[in-house]
Coordinates of C-alpha atoms and ligand atoms in Angstrom, one line a residue:
X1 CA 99.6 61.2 79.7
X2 CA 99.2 65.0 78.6
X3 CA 96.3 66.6 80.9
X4 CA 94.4 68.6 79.2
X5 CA 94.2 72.3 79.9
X6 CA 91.2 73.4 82.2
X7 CA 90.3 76.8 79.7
X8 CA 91.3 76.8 76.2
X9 CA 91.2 79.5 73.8
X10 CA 92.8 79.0 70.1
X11 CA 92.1 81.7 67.5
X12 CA 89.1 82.9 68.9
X13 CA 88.0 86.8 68.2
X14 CA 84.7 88.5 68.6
X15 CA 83.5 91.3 66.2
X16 CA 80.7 92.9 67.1
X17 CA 78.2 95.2 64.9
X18 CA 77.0 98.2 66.6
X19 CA 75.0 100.7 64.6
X20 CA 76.4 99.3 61.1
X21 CA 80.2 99.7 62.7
X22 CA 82.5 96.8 63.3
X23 CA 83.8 96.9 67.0
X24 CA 86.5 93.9 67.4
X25 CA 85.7 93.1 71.0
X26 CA 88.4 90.4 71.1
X27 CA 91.6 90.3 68.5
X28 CA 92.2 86.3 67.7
X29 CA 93.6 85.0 71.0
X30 CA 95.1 82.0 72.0
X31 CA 94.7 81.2 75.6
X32 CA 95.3 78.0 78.0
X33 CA 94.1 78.2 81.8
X34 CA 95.5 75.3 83.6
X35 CA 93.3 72.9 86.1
X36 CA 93.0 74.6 89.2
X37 CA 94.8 77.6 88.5
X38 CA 93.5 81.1 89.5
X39 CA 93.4 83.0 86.6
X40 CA 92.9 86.9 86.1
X41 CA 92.4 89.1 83.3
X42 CA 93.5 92.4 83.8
X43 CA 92.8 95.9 82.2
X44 CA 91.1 99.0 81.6
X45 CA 87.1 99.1 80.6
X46 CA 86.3 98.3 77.6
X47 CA 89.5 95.9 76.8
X48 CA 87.4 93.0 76.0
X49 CA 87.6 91.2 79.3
X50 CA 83.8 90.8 79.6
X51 CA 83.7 89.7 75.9
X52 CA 86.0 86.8 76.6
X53 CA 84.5 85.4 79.9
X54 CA 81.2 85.6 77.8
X55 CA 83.0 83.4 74.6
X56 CA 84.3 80.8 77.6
X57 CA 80.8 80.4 79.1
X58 CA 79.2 80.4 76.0
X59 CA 76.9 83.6 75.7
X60 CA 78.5 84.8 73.3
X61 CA 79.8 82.5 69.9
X62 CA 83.1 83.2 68.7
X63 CA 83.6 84.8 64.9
X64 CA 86.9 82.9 64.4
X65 CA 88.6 80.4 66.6
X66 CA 87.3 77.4 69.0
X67 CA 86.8 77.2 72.7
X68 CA 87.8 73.8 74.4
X69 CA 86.9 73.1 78.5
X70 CA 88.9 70.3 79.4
X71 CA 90.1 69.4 76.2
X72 CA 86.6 69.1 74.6
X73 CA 85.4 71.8 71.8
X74 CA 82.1 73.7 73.5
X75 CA 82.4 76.2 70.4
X76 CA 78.5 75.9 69.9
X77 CA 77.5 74.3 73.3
X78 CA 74.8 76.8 74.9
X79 CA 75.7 77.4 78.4
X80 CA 73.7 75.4 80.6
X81 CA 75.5 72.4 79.2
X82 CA 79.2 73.5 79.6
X83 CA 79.4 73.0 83.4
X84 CA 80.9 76.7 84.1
X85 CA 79.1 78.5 86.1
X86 CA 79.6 82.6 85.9
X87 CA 79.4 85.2 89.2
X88 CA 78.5 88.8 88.6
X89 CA 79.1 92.0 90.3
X90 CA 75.2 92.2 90.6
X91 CA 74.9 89.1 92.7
X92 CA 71.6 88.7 91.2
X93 CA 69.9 86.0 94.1
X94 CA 66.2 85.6 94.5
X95 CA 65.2 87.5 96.4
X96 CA 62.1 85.8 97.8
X97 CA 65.0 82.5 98.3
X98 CA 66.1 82.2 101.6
X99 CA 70.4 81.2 102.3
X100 CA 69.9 77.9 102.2
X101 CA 67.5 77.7 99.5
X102 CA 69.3 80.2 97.0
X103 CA 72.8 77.7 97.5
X104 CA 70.4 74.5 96.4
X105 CA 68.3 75.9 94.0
X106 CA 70.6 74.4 91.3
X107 CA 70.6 71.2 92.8
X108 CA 66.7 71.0 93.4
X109 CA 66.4 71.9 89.7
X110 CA 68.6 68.9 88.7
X111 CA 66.6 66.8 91.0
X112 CA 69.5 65.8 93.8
X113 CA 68.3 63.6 96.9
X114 CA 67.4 65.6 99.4
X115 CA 69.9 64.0 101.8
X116 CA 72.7 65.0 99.2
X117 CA 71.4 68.7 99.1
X118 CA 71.7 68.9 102.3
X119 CA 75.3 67.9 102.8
X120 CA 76.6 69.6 99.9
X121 CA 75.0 72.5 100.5
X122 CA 76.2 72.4 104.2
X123 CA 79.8 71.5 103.4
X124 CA 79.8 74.6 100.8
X125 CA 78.3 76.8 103.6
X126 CA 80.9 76.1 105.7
X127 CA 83.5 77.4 103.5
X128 CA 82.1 80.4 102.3
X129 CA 81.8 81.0 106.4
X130 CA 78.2 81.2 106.3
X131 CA 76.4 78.8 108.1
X132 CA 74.2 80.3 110.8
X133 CA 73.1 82.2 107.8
X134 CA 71.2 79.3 106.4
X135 CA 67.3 81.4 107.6
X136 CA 68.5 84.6 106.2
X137 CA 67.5 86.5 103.5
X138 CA 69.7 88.0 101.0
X139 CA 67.7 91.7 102.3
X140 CA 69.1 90.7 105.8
X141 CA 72.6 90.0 104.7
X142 CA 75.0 92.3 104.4
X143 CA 77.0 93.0 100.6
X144 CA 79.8 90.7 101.6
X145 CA 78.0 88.2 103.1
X146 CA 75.4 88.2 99.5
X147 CA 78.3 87.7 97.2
X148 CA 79.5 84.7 99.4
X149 CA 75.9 83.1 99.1
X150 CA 76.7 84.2 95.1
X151 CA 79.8 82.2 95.4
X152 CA 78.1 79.0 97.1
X153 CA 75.4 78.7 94.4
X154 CA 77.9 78.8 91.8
X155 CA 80.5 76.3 93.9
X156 CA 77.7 74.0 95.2
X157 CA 77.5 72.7 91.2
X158 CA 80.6 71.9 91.5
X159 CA 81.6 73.5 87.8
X160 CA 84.7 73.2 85.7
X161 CA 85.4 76.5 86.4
X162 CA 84.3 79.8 88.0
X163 CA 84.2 83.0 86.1
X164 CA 84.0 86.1 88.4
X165 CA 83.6 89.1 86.8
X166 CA 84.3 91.8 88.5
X167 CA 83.0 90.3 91.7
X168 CA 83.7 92.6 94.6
X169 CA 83.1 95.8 92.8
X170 CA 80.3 96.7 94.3
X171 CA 81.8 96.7 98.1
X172 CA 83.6 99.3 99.5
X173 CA 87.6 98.7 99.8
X174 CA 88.3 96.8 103.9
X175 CA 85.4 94.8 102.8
X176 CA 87.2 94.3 99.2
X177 CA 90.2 93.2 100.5
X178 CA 89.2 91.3 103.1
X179 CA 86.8 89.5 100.5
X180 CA 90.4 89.3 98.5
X181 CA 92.2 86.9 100.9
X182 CA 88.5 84.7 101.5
X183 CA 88.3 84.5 97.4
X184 CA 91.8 82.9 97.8
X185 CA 91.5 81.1 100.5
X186 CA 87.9 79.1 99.1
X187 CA 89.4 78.9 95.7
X188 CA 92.2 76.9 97.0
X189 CA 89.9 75.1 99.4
X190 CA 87.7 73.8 96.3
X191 CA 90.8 73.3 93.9
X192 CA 88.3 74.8 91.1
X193 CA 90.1 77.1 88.1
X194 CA 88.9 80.6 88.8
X195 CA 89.2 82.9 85.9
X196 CA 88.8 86.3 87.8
X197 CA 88.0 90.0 85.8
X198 CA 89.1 92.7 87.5
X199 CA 90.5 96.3 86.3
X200 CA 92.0 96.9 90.1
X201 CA 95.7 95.8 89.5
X202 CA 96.1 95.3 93.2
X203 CA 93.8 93.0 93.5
X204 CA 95.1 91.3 90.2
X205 CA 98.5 90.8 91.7
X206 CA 97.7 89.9 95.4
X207 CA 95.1 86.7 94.0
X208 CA 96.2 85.5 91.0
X209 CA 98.4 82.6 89.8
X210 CA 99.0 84.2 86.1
X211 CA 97.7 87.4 84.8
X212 CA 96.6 88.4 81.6
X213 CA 97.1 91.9 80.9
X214 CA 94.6 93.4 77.8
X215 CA 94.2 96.4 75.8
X216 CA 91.9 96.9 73.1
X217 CA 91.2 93.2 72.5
X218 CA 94.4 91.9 72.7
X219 CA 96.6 90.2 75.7
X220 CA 99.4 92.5 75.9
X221 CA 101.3 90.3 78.7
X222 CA 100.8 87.0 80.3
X223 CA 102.5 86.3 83.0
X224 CA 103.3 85.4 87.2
X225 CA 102.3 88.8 89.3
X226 CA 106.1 89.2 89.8
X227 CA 106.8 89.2 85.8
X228 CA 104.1 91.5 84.9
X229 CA 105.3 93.6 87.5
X230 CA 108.8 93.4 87.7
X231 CA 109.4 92.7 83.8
X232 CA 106.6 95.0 81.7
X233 CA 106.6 94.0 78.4
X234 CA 104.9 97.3 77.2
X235 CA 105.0 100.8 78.0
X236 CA 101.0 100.0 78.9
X237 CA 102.2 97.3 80.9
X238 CA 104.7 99.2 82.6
X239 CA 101.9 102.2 83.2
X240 CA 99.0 100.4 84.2
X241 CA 100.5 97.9 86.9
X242 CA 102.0 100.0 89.4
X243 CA 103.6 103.7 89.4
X244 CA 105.8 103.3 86.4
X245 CA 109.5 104.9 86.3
X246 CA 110.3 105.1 82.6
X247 CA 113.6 106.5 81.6
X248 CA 114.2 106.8 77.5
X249 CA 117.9 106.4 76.4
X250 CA 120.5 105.2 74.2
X251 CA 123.2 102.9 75.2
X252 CA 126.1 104.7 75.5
X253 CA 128.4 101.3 76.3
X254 CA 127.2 97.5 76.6
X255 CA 129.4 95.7 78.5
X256 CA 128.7 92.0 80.5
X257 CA 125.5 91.9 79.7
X258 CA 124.7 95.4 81.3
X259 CA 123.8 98.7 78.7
X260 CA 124.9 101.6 80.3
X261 CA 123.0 104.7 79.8
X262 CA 125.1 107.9 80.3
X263 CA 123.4 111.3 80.8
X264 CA 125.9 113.4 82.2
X265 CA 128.8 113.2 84.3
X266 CA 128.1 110.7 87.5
X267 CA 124.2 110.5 85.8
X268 CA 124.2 107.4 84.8
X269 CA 121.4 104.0 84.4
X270 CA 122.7 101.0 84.6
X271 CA 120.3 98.3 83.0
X272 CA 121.0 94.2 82.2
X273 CA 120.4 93.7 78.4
X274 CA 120.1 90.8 75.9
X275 CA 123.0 90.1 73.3
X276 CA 121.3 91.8 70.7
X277 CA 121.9 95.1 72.1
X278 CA 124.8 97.2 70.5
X279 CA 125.9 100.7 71.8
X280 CA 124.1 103.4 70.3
X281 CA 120.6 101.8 70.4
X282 CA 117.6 103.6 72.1
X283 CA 116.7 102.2 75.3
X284 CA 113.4 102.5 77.1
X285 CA 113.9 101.6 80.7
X286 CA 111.4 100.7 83.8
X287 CA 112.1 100.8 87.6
X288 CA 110.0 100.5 90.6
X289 CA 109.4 103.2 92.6
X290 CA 110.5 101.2 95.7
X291 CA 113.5 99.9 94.5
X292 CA 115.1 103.6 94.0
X293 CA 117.4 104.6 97.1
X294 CA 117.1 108.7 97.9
X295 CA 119.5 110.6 99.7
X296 CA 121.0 114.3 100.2
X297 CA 124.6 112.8 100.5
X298 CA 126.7 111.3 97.6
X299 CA 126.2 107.4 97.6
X300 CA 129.4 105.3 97.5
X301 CA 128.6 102.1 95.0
X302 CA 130.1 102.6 91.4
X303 CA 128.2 99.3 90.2
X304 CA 124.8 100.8 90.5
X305 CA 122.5 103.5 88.6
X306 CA 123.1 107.0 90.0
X307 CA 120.8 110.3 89.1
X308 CA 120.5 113.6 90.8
X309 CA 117.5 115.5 91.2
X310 CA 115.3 118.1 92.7
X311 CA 112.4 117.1 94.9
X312 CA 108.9 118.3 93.1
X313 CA 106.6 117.0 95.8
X314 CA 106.1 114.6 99.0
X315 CA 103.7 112.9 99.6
X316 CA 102.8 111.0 103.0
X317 CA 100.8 107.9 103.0
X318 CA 101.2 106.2 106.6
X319 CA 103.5 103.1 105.9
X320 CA 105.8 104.9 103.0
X321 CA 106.5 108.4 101.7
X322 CA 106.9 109.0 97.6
X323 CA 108.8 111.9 96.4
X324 CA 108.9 113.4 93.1
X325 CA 112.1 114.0 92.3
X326 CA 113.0 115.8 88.6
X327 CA 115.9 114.3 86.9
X328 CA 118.3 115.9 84.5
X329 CA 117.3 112.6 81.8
X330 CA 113.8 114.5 81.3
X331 CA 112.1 112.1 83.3
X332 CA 110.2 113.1 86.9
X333 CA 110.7 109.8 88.9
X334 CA 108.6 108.4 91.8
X335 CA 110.6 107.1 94.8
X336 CA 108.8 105.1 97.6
X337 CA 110.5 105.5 100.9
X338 CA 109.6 103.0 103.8
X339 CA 108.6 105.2 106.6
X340 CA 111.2 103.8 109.6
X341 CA 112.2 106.2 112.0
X342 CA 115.8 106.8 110.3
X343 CA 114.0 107.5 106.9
X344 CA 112.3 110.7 108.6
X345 CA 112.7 114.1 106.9
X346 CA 114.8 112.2 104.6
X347 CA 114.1 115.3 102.3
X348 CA 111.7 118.1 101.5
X349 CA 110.3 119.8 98.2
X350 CA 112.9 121.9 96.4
X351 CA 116.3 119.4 97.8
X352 CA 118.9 118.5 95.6
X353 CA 119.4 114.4 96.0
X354 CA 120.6 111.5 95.3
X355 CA 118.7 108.6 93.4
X356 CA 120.6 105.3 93.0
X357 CA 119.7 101.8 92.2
X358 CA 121.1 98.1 91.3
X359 CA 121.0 97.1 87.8
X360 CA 119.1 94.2 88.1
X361 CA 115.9 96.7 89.3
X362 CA 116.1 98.4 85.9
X363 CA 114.3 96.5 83.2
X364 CA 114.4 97.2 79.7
X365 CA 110.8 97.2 77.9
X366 CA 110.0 95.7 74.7
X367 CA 114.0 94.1 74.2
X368 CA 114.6 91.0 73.1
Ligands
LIG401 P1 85.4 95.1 79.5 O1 84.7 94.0 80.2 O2 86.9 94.9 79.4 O3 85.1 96.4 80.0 P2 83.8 94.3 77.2 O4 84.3 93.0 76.9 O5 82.5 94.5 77.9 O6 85.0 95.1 77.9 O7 83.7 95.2 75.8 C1 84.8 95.2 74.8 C2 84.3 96.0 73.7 O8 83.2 95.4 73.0 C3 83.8 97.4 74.1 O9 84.3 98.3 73.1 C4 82.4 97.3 74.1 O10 81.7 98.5 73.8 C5 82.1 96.3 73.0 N1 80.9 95.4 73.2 C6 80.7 94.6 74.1 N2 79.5 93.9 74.0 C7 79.0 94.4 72.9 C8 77.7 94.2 72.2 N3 76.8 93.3 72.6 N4 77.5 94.9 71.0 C9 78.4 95.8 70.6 N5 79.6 96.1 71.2 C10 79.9 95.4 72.3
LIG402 MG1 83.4 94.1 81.8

């Protein structure tokens, strides 16, 4: 027997009016969120990600398309009868609600045994890493600790799913990735399908099972943190997830599989290609900053992309070094060097070096 998918969108797109103009929130989408899965949407303000949480919960009714939770069409279901439940930047709690009584309100609305309340509210306690707290209120608790009590009143109903928008935007960033790892760690706990809004691709990559990367309405990639990061399907993919390296080109040979892109003599990109690819087709091509190897000496390796450069600007950040480094293809690259003790001074502003990489870090965008 087929399981049903936890989150299903088919054809569903949201026009809005605003001041007689038409402003199409959400393009038609088709979406499928599996059962437990933690689920992110991921892109800049103003992409539609609010739009679509809103269409899943049900504040907002689709202009084309259905919604199904669990198989079942909710296109038309108000909210309160769709058993998601939706947390906020704002953690909006009451504020006159002590811990305790804040987590159970739900529960004491839908007129659970006491005993019950007790326990369940306990037992979700627990896991946020809260009890203790149970007297305190949400004046007395500190940002962190409010969006946990946040995320117990919405877990303590036990929904279908959890939509977090936005969540931990509000807190500053040890506290935001600290509340990361926790997020993570609960979500697994509970087994629930999160479907988590963020514009912070960091924090997209670290938590999430699949991401959906959106722009202007539309999902522009959906994929594992590791395809959306190590494949980009878009320019806008490539950009927004990471410091892009993007090299244009034509392919001056294909050979094996591998498109060579000359662009001088020894300056050469090496990238893996599909069969479709025939010499003398441009070529756009994106590599990780961290994957580029940087050196003032002449590397050996004939099987792997070689540039040569001048170093624009260094810059220190603790764990790694990133150089600027101008190339002679038109592009300025960013290389990441890990800062061990052999990689010190490994070069300065205005040095002529060495940039080499395997073919297999080079990815070609929007090939197929
Ligand atoms: P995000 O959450 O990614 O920042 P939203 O989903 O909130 O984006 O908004 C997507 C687009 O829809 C934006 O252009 C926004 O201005 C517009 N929009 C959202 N809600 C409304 C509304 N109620 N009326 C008119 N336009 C809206
Ligand atoms: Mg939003």
């Amino acid at each position: 027997m087929e399981m049903s998918a936890a989150i299903e969108l088919a054809g569903v797109q949201k026009d809005f009016r605003s001041h007689g103009e038409l402003v199409p929130a959400l393009r038609a989408t088709d979406l499928t969120v599996g059962r437990g899965e933690f689920f992110s949407l991921l892109g800049p303000s103003g992409c539609g990600k609010t739009t679509t949480m809103r269409l899943i919960a049900g504040f907002e009714e689709p202009t084309a398309g259905t919604v199904y939770l669990d198989g079942h069409d909710v296109t038309g279901v108000p909210p309160h009868r769709r058993d998601v439940n939706m947390v906020f930047q704002s953690y909006a709690l009451f504020p006159h609600l002590n811990t305790y009584r804040n987590v159970a309100f739900g529960l004491e609305r839908r007129k659970v045994g006491r005993t019950e309340i007790r326990r369940r509210v306990g037992e979700i306690l627990d896991i946020v890493d809260l009890t203790g707290l149970e007297q305190r209120f949400p004046r007395e608790l500190s940002g962190g600790q409010q969006q946990r009590v946040a995320l117990a009143r919405a877990l303590v109903n036990r929904p279908r799913a959890l939509l977090l928008d936005e969540p931990l935007g509000a807190l500053d960033l040890k506290l935001r990735q600290h509340m990361q790892v926790e997020l993570k760690r609960i979500q697994r706990e509970v087994g629930v399908t999160f479907v988590y809004v963020t514009h912070d691709q960091d924090e997209a990559l670290t938590m999430s099972d699949r991401i959906a990367v959106m722009r202007a309405g539309s999902i522009e990639q959906l994929g594992t943190p590791r395809e959306i990061y190590e494949r980009p399907a878009t320019r806008f993919v490539a950009g927004f997830i990471g410091a892009a390296n993007l090299l244009d080109g034509a392919a001056d040979s294909v050979a094996d599989g591998i498109a060579v892109l000359a662009y001088g003599p020894g300056e050469r990109v090496l990238v893996p290609v599909p069969d479709s690819v025939r010499p003398g087709d441009a070529l756009e091509v994106s590599v990780r900053p961290e994957k580029i190897g940087l050196s003032r000496d002449e590397p050996a390796g004939a099987g792997n992309s070689t540039l040569t450069g001048v170093v624009a600007d260094v810059v220190y950040h603790g764990t790694a070094t990133s150089y600027t480094v101008k190339t002679g293809t038109g592009a300025d690259l960013v290389v990441f060097g890990q800062n061990t003790a052999s990689a010190a001074d490994l070069a300065g502003p205005g040095d002529r070096v060495f940039l080499t990489w395997s073919p297999q870090h080079s990815y070609p965008i929007g090939v197929r």
